[in-house]
JSON list of C-alpha atoms in Angstrom, two decimals:
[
{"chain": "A", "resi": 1, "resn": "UNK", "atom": "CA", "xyz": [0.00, 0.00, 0.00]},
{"chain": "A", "resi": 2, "resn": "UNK", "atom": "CA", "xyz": [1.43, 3.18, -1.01]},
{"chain": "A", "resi": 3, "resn": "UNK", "atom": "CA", "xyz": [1.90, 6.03, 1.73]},
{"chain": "A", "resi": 4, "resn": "UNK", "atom": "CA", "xyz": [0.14, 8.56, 2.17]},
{"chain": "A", "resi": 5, "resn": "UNK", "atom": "CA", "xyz": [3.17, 11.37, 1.22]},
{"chain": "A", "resi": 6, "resn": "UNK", "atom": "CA", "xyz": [3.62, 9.11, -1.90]},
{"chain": "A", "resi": 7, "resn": "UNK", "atom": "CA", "xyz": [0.09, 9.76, -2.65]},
{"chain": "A", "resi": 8, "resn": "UNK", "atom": "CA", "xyz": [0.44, 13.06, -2.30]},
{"chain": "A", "resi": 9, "resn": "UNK", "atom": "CA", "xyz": [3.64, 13.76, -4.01]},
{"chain": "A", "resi": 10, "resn": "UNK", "atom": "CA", "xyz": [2.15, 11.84, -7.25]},
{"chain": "A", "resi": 11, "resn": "UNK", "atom": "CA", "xyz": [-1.51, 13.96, -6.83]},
{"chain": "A", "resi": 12, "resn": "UNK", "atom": "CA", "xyz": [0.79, 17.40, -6.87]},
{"chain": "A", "resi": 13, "resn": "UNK", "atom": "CA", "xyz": [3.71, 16.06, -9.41]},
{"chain": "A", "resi": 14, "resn": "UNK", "atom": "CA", "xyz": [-0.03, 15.18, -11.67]},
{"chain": "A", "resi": 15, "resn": "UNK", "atom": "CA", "xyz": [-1.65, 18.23, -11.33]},
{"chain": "A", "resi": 16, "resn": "UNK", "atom": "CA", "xyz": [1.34, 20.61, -11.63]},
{"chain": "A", "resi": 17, "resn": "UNK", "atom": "CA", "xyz": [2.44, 18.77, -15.09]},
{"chain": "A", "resi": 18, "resn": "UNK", "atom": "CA", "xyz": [-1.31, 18.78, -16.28]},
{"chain": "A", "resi": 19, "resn": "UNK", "atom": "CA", "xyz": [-1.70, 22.98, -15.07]},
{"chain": "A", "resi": 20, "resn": "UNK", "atom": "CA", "xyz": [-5.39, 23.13, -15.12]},
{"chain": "A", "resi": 21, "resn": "UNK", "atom": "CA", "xyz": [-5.20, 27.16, -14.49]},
{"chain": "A", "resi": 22, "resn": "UNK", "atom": "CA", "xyz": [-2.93, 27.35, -17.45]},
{"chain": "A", "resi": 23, "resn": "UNK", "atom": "CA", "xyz": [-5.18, 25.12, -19.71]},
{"chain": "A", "resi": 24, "resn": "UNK", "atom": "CA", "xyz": [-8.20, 27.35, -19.06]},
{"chain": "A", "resi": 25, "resn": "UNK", "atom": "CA", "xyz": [-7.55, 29.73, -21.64]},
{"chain": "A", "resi": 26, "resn": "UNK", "atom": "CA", "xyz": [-6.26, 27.67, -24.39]},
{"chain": "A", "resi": 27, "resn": "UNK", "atom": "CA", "xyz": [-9.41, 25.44, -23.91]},
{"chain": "A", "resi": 28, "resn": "UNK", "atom": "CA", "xyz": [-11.71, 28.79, -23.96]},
{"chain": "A", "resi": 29, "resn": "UNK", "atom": "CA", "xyz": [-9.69, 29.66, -27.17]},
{"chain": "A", "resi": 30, "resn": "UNK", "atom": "CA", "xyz": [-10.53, 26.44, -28.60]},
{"chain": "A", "resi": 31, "resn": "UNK", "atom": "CA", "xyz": [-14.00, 26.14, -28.24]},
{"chain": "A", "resi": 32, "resn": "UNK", "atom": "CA", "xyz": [-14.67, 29.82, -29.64]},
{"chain": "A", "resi": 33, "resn": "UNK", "atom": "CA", "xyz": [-18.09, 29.63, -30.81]},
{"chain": "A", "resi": 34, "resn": "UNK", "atom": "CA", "xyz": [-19.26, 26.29, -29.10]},
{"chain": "A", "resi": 35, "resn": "UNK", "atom": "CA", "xyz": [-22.15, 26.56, -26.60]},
{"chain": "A", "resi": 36, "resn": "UNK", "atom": "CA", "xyz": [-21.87, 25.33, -23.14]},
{"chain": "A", "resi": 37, "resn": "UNK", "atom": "CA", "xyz": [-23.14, 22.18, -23.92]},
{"chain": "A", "resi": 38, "resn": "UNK", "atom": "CA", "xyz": [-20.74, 21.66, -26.75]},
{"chain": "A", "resi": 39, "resn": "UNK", "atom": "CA", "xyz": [-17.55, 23.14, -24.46]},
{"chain": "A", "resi": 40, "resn": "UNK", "atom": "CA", "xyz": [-18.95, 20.35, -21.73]},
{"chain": "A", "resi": 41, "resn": "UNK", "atom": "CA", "xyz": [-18.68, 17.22, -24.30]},
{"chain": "A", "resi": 42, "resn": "UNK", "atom": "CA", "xyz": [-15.25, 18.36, -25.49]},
{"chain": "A", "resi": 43, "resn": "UNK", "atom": "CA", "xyz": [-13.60, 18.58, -21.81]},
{"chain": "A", "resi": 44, "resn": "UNK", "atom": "CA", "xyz": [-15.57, 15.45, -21.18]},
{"chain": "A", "resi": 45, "resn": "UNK", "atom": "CA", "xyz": [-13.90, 13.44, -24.08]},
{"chain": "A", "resi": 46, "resn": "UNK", "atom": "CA", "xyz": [-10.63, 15.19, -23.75]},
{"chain": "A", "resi": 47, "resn": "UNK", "atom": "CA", "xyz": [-10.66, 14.47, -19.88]},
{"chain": "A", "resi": 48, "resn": "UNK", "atom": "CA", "xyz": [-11.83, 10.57, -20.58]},
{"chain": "A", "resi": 49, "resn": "UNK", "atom": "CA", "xyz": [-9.48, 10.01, -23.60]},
{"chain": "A", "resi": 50, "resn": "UNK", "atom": "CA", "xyz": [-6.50, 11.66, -21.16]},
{"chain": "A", "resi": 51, "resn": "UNK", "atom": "CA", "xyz": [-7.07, 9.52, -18.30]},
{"chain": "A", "resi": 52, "resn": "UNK", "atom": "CA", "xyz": [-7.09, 5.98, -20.26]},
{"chain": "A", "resi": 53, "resn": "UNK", "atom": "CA", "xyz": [-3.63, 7.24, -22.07]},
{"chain": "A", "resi": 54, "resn": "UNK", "atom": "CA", "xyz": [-1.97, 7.99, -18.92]},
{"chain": "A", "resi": 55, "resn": "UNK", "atom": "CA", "xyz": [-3.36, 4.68, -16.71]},
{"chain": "A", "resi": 56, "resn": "UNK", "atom": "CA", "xyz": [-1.91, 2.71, -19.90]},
{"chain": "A", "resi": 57, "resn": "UNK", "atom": "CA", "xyz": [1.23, 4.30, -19.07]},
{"chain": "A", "resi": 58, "resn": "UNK", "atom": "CA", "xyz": [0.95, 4.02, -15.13]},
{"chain": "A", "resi": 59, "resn": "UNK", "atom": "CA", "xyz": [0.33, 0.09, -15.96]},
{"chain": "A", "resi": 60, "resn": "UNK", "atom": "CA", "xyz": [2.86, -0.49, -18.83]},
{"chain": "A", "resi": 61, "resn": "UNK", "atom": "CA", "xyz": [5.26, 2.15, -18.90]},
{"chain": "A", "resi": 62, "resn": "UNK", "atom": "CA", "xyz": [7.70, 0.29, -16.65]},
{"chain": "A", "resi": 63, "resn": "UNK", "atom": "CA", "xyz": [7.68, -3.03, -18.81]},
{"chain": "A", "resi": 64, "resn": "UNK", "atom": "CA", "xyz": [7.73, -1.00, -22.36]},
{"chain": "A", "resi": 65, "resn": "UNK", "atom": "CA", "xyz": [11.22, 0.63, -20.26]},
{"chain": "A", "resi": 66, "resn": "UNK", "atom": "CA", "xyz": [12.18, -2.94, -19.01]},
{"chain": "A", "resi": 67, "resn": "UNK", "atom": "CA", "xyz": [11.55, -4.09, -23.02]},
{"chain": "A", "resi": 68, "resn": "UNK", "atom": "CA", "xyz": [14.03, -1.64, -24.44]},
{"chain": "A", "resi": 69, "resn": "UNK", "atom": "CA", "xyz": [16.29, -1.67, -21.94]},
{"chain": "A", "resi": 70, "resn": "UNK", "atom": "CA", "xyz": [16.38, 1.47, -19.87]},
{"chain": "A", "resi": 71, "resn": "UNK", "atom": "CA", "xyz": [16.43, 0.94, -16.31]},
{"chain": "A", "resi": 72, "resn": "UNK", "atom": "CA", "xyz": [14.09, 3.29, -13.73]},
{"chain": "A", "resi": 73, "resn": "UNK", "atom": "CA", "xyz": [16.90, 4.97, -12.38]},
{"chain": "A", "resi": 74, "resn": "UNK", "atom": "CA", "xyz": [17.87, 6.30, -15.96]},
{"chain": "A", "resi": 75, "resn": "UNK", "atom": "CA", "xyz": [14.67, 7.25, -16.69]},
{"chain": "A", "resi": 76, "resn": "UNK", "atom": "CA", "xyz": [13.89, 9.11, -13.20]},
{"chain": "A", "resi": 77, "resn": "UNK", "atom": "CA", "xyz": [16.81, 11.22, -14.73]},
{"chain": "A", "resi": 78, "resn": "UNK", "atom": "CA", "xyz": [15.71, 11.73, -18.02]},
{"chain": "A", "resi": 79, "resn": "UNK", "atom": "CA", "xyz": [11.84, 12.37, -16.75]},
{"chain": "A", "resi": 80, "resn": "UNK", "atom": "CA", "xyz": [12.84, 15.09, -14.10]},
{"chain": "A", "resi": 81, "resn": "UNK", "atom": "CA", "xyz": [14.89, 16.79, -16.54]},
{"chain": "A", "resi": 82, "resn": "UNK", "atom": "CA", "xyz": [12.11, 16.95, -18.64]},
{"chain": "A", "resi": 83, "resn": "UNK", "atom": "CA", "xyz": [10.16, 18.29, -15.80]},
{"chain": "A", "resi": 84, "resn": "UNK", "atom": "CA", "xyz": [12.40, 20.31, -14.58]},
{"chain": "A", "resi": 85, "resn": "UNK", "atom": "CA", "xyz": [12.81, 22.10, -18.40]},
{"chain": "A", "resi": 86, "resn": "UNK", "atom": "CA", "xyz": [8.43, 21.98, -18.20]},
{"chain": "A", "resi": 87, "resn": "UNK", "atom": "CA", "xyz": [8.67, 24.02, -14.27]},
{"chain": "A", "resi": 88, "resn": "UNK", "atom": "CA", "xyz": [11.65, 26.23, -16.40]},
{"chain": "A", "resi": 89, "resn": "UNK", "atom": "CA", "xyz": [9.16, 27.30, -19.18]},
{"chain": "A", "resi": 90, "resn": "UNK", "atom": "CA", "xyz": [6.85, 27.78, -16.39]},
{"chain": "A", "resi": 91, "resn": "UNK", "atom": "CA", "xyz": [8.59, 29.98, -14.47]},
{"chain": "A", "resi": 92, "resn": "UNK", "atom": "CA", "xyz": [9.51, 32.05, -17.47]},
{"chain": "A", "resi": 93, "resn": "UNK", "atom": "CA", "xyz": [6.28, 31.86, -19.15]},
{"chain": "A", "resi": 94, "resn": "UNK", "atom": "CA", "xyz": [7.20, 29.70, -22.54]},
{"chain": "A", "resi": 95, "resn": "UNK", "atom": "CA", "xyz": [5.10, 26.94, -21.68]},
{"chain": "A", "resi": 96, "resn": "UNK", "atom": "CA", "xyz": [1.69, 29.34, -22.01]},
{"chain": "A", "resi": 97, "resn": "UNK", "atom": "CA", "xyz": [2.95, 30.74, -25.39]},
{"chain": "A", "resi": 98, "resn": "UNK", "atom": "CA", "xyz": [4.10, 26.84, -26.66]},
{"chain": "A", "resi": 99, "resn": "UNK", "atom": "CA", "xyz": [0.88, 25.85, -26.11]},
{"chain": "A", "resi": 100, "resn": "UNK", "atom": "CA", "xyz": [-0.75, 28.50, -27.46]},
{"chain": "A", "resi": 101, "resn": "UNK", "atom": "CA", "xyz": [0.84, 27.99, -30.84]},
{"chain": "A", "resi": 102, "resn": "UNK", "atom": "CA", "xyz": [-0.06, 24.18, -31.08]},
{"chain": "A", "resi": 103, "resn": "UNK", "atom": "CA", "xyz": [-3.82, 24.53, -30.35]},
{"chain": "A", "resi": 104, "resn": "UNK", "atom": "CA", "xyz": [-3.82, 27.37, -33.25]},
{"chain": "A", "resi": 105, "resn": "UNK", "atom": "CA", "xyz": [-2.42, 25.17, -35.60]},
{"chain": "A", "resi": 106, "resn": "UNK", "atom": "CA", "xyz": [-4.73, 22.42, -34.27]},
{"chain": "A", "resi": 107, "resn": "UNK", "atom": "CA", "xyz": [-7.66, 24.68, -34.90]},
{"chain": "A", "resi": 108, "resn": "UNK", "atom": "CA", "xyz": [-6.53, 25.30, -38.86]},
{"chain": "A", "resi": 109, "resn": "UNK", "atom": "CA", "xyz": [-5.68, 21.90, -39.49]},
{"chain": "A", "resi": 110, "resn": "UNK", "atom": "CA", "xyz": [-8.36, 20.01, -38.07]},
{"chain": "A", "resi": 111, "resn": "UNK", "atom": "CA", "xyz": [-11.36, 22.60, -37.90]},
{"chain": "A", "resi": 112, "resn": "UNK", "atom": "CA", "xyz": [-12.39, 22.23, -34.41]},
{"chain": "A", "resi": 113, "resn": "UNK", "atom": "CA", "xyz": [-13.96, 18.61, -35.17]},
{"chain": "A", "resi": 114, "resn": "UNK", "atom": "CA", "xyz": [-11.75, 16.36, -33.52]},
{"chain": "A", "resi": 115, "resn": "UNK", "atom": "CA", "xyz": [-9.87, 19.19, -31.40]},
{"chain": "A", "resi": 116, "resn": "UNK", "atom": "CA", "xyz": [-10.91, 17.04, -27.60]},
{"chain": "A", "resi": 117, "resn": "UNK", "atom": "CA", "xyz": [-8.70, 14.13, -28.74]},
{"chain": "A", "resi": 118, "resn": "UNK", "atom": "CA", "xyz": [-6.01, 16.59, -30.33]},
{"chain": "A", "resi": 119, "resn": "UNK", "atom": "CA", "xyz": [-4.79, 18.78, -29.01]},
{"chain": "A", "resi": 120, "resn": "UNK", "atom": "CA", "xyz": [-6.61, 18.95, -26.30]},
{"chain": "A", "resi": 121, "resn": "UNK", "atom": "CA", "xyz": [-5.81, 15.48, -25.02]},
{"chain": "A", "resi": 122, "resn": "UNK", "atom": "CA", "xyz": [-2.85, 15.09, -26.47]},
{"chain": "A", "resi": 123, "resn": "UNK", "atom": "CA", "xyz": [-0.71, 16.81, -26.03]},
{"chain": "A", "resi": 124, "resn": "UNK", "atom": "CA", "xyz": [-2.26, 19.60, -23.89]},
{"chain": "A", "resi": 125, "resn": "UNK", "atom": "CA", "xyz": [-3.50, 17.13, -21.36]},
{"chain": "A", "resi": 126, "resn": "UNK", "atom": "CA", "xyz": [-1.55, 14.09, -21.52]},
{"chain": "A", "resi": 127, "resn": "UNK", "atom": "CA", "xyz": [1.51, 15.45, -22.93]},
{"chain": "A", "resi": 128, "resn": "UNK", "atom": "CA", "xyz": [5.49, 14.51, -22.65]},
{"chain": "A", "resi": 129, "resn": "UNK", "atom": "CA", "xyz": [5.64, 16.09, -18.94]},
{"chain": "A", "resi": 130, "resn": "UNK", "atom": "CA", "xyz": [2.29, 14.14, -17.28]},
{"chain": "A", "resi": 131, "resn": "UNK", "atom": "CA", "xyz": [3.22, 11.11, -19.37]},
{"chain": "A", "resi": 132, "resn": "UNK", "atom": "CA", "xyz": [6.90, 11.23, -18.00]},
{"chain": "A", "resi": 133, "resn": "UNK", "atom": "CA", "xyz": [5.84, 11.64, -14.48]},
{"chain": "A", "resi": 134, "resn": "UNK", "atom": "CA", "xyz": [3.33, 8.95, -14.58]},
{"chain": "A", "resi": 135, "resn": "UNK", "atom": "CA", "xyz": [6.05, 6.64, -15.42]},
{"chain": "A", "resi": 136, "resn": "UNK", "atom": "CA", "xyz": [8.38, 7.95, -12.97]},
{"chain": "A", "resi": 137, "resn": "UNK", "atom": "CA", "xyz": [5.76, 7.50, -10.05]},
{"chain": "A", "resi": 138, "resn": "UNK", "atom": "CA", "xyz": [4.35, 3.81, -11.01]},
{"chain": "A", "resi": 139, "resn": "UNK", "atom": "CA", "xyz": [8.12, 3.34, -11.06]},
{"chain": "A", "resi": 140, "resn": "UNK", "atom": "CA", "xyz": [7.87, 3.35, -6.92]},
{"chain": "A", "resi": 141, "resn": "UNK", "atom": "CA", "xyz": [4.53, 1.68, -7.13]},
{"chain": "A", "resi": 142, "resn": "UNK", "atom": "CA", "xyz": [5.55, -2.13, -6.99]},
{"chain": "A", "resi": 143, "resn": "UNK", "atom": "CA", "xyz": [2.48, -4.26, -6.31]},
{"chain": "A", "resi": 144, "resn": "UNK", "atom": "CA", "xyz": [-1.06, -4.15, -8.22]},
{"chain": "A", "resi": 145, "resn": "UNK", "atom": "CA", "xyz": [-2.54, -2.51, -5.24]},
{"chain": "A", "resi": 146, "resn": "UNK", "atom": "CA", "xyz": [-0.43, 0.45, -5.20]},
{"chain": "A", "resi": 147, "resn": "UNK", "atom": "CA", "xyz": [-0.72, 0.55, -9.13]},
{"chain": "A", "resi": 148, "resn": "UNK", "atom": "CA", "xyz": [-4.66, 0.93, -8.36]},
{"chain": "A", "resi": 149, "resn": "UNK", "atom": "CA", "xyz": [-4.19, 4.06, -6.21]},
{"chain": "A", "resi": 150, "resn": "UNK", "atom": "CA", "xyz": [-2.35, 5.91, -8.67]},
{"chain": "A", "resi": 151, "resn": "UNK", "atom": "CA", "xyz": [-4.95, 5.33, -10.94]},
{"chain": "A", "resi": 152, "resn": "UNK", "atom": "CA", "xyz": [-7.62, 6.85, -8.77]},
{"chain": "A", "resi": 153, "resn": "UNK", "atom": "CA", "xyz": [-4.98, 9.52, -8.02]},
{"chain": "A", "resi": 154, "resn": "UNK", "atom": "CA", "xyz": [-4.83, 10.34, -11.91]},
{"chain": "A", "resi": 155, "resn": "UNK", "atom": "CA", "xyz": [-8.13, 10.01, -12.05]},
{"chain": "A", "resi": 156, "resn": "UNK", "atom": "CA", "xyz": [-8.88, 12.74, -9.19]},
{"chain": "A", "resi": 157, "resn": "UNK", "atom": "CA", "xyz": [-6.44, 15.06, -11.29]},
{"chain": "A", "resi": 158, "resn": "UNK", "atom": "CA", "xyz": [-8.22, 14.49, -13.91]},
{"chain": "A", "resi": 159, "resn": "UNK", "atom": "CA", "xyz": [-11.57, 15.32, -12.34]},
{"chain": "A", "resi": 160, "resn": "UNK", "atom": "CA", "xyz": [-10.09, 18.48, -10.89]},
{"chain": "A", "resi": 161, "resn": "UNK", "atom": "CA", "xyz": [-9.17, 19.09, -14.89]},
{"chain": "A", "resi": 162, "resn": "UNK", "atom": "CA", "xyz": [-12.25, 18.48, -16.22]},
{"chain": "A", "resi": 163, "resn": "UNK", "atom": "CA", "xyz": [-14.23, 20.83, -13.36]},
{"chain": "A", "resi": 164, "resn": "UNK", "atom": "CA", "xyz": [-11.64, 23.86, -14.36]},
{"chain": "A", "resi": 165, "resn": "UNK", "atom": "CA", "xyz": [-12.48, 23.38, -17.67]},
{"chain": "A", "resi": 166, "resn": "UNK", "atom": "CA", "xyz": [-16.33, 23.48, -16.65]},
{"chain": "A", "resi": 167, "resn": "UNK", "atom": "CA", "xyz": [-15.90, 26.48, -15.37]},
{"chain": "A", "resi": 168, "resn": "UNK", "atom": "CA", "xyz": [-12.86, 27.93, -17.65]},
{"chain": "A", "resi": 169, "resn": "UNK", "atom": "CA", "xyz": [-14.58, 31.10, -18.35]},
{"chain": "A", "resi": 170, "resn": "UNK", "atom": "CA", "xyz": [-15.03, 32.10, -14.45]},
{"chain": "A", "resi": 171, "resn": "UNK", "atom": "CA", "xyz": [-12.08, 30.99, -13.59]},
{"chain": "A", "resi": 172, "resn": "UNK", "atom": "CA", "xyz": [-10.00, 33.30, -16.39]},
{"chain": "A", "resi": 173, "resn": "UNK", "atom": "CA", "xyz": [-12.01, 35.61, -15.31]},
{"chain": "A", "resi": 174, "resn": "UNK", "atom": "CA", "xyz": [-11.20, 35.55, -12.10]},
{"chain": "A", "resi": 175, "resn": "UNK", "atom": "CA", "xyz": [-7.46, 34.90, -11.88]},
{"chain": "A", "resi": 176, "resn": "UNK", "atom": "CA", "xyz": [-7.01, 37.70, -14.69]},
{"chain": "A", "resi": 177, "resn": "UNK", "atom": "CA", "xyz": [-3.31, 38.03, -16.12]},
{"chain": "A", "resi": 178, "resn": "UNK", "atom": "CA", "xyz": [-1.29, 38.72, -13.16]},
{"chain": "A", "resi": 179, "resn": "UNK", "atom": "CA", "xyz": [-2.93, 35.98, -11.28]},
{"chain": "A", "resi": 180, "resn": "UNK", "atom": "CA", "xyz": [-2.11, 33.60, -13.93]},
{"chain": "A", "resi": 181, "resn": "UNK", "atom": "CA", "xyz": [1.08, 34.70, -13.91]},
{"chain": "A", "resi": 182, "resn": "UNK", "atom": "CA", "xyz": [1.34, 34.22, -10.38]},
{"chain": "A", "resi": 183, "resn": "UNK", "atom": "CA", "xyz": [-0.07, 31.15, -10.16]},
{"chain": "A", "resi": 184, "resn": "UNK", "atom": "CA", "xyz": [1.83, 29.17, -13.59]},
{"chain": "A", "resi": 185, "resn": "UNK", "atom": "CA", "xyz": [5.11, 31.01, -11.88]},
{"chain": "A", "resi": 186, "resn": "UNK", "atom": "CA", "xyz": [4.38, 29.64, -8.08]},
{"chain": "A", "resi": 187, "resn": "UNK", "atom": "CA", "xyz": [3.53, 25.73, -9.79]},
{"chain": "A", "resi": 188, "resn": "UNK", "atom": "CA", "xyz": [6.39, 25.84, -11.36]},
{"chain": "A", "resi": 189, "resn": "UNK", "atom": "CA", "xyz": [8.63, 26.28, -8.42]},
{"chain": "A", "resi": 190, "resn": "UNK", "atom": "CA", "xyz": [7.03, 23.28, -6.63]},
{"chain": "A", "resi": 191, "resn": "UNK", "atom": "CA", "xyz": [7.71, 21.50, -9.96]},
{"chain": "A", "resi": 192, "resn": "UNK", "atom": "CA", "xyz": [11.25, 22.29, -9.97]},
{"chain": "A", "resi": 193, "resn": "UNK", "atom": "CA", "xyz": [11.59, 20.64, -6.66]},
{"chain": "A", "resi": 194, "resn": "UNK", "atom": "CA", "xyz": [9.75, 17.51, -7.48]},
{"chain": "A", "resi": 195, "resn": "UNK", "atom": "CA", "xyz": [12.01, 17.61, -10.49]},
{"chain": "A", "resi": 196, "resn": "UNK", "atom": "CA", "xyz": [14.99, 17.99, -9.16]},
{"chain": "A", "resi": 197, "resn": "UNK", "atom": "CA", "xyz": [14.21, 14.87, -6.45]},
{"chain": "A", "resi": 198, "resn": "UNK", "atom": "CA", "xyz": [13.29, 12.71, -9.28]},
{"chain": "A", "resi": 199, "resn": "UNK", "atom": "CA", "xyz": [16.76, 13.64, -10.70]},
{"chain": "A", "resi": 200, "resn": "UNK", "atom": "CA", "xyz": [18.47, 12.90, -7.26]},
{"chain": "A", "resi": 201, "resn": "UNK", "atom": "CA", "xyz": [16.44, 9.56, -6.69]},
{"chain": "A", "resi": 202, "resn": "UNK", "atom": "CA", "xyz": [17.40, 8.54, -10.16]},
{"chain": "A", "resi": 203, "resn": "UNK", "atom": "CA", "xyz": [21.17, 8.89, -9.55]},
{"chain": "A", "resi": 204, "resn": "UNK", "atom": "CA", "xyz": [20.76, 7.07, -6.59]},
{"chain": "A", "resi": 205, "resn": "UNK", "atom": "CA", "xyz": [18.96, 4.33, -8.61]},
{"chain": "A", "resi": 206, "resn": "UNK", "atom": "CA", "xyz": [21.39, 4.28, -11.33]},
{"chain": "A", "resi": 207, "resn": "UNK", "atom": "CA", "xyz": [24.87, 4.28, -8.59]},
{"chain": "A", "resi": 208, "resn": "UNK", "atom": "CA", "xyz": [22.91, 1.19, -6.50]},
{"chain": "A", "resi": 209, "resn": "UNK", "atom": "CA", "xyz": [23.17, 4.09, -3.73]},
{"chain": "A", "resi": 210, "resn": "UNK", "atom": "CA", "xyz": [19.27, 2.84, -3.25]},
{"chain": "A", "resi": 211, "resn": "UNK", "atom": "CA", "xyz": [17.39, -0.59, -5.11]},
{"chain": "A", "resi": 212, "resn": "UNK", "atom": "CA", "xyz": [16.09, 0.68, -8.10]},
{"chain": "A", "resi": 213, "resn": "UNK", "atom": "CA", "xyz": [12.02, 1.06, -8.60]}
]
């Protein structure tokens, strides 16, 4: 059974990765013109289709790793410096403006018709960073129990997603620029440091300083 800090570290490692305050926008900018209604179905399916992509990777990342070789410790490395790149275009604000540029092209490409699988669930949602750090978590999660808690755990991010995106509108609205910028700069931070332990955990892993998983 995992711990309860475990549980918590892999609930805030989720949700930071996933930044429903900073997907608020780009979702309200993607459903221009929809209805409520409409706006609801395409969180819904972009939620859904999000949370079956990363369970598949809570419950098979560590044997497609284990298939081509790469040991946990090496990828705890490789993940938190991904993450820890993810907090630094948080901190500095890149991440907003990279994502803004893929759901543009999104919306010319596809014409709005297919935009809650891309790119709103991949790879706004369920992209490189949340994929990563599911990985890196199930890699701590041994038995099928614990496995079954992180899915409710990325399922509870998920739900958390899927209510900001409810009420995207209010909550823009609400935060306004500065307290978006606030907020994307403060989750970043907290990133960093989960990023930076992953790294540290990883080298530990990889020296036998610790037995890997």
């Amino acid at each position: 059974m995992a711990s309860a800090d475990q549980l918590i570290n892999a609930f805030t490692t989720l949700l930071v990765t996933i930044d429903p305050p900073g997907l608020a926008p780009i979702f309200l900018g993607l459903t221009v013109g929809m209805s409520r209604g409409q706006r609801k179905q395409v969180a819904l399916r972009g939620s859904i289709i999000a949370f079956i992509i990363l369970a598949v990777f809570a419950l098979f990342g560590s044997s497609v790793l284990g298939v081509l070789g790469i040991s946990i410790g090496a990828f705890r490395i490789a993940g938190g410096l991904l993450l820890f790149w993810i907090a630094f275009e948080m901190v500095f604000e890149k991440r907003h403006d990279r994502k803004e540029k893929t759901s543009t092209a999104a919306i010319t490409v596809d014409h709005i018709h297919n935009i809650a699988v891309f790119p709103l669930a991949i790879p706004l949602i369920s992209g490189p960073g949340a994929i990563s750090a599911t990985i890196l978590i199930a890699g701590s999660m041994q038995t099928s129990f614990e496995r079954a808690q992180l899915i409710i755990v990325i399922g509870a991010s998920l739900l958390l997603l899927f209510l900001a995106l409810l009420i995207a509108e209010r909550v823009d609205r609400f935060l306004g620029v500065t307290g978006r910028a606030i907020l994307t700069r403060l989750l970043g931070v907290i990133l960093a440091a989960l990023a930076t332990q992953f790294v540290v955990d990883g080298i530990k892993s990889a020296m036998n300083l610790v037995p890997a998983g």
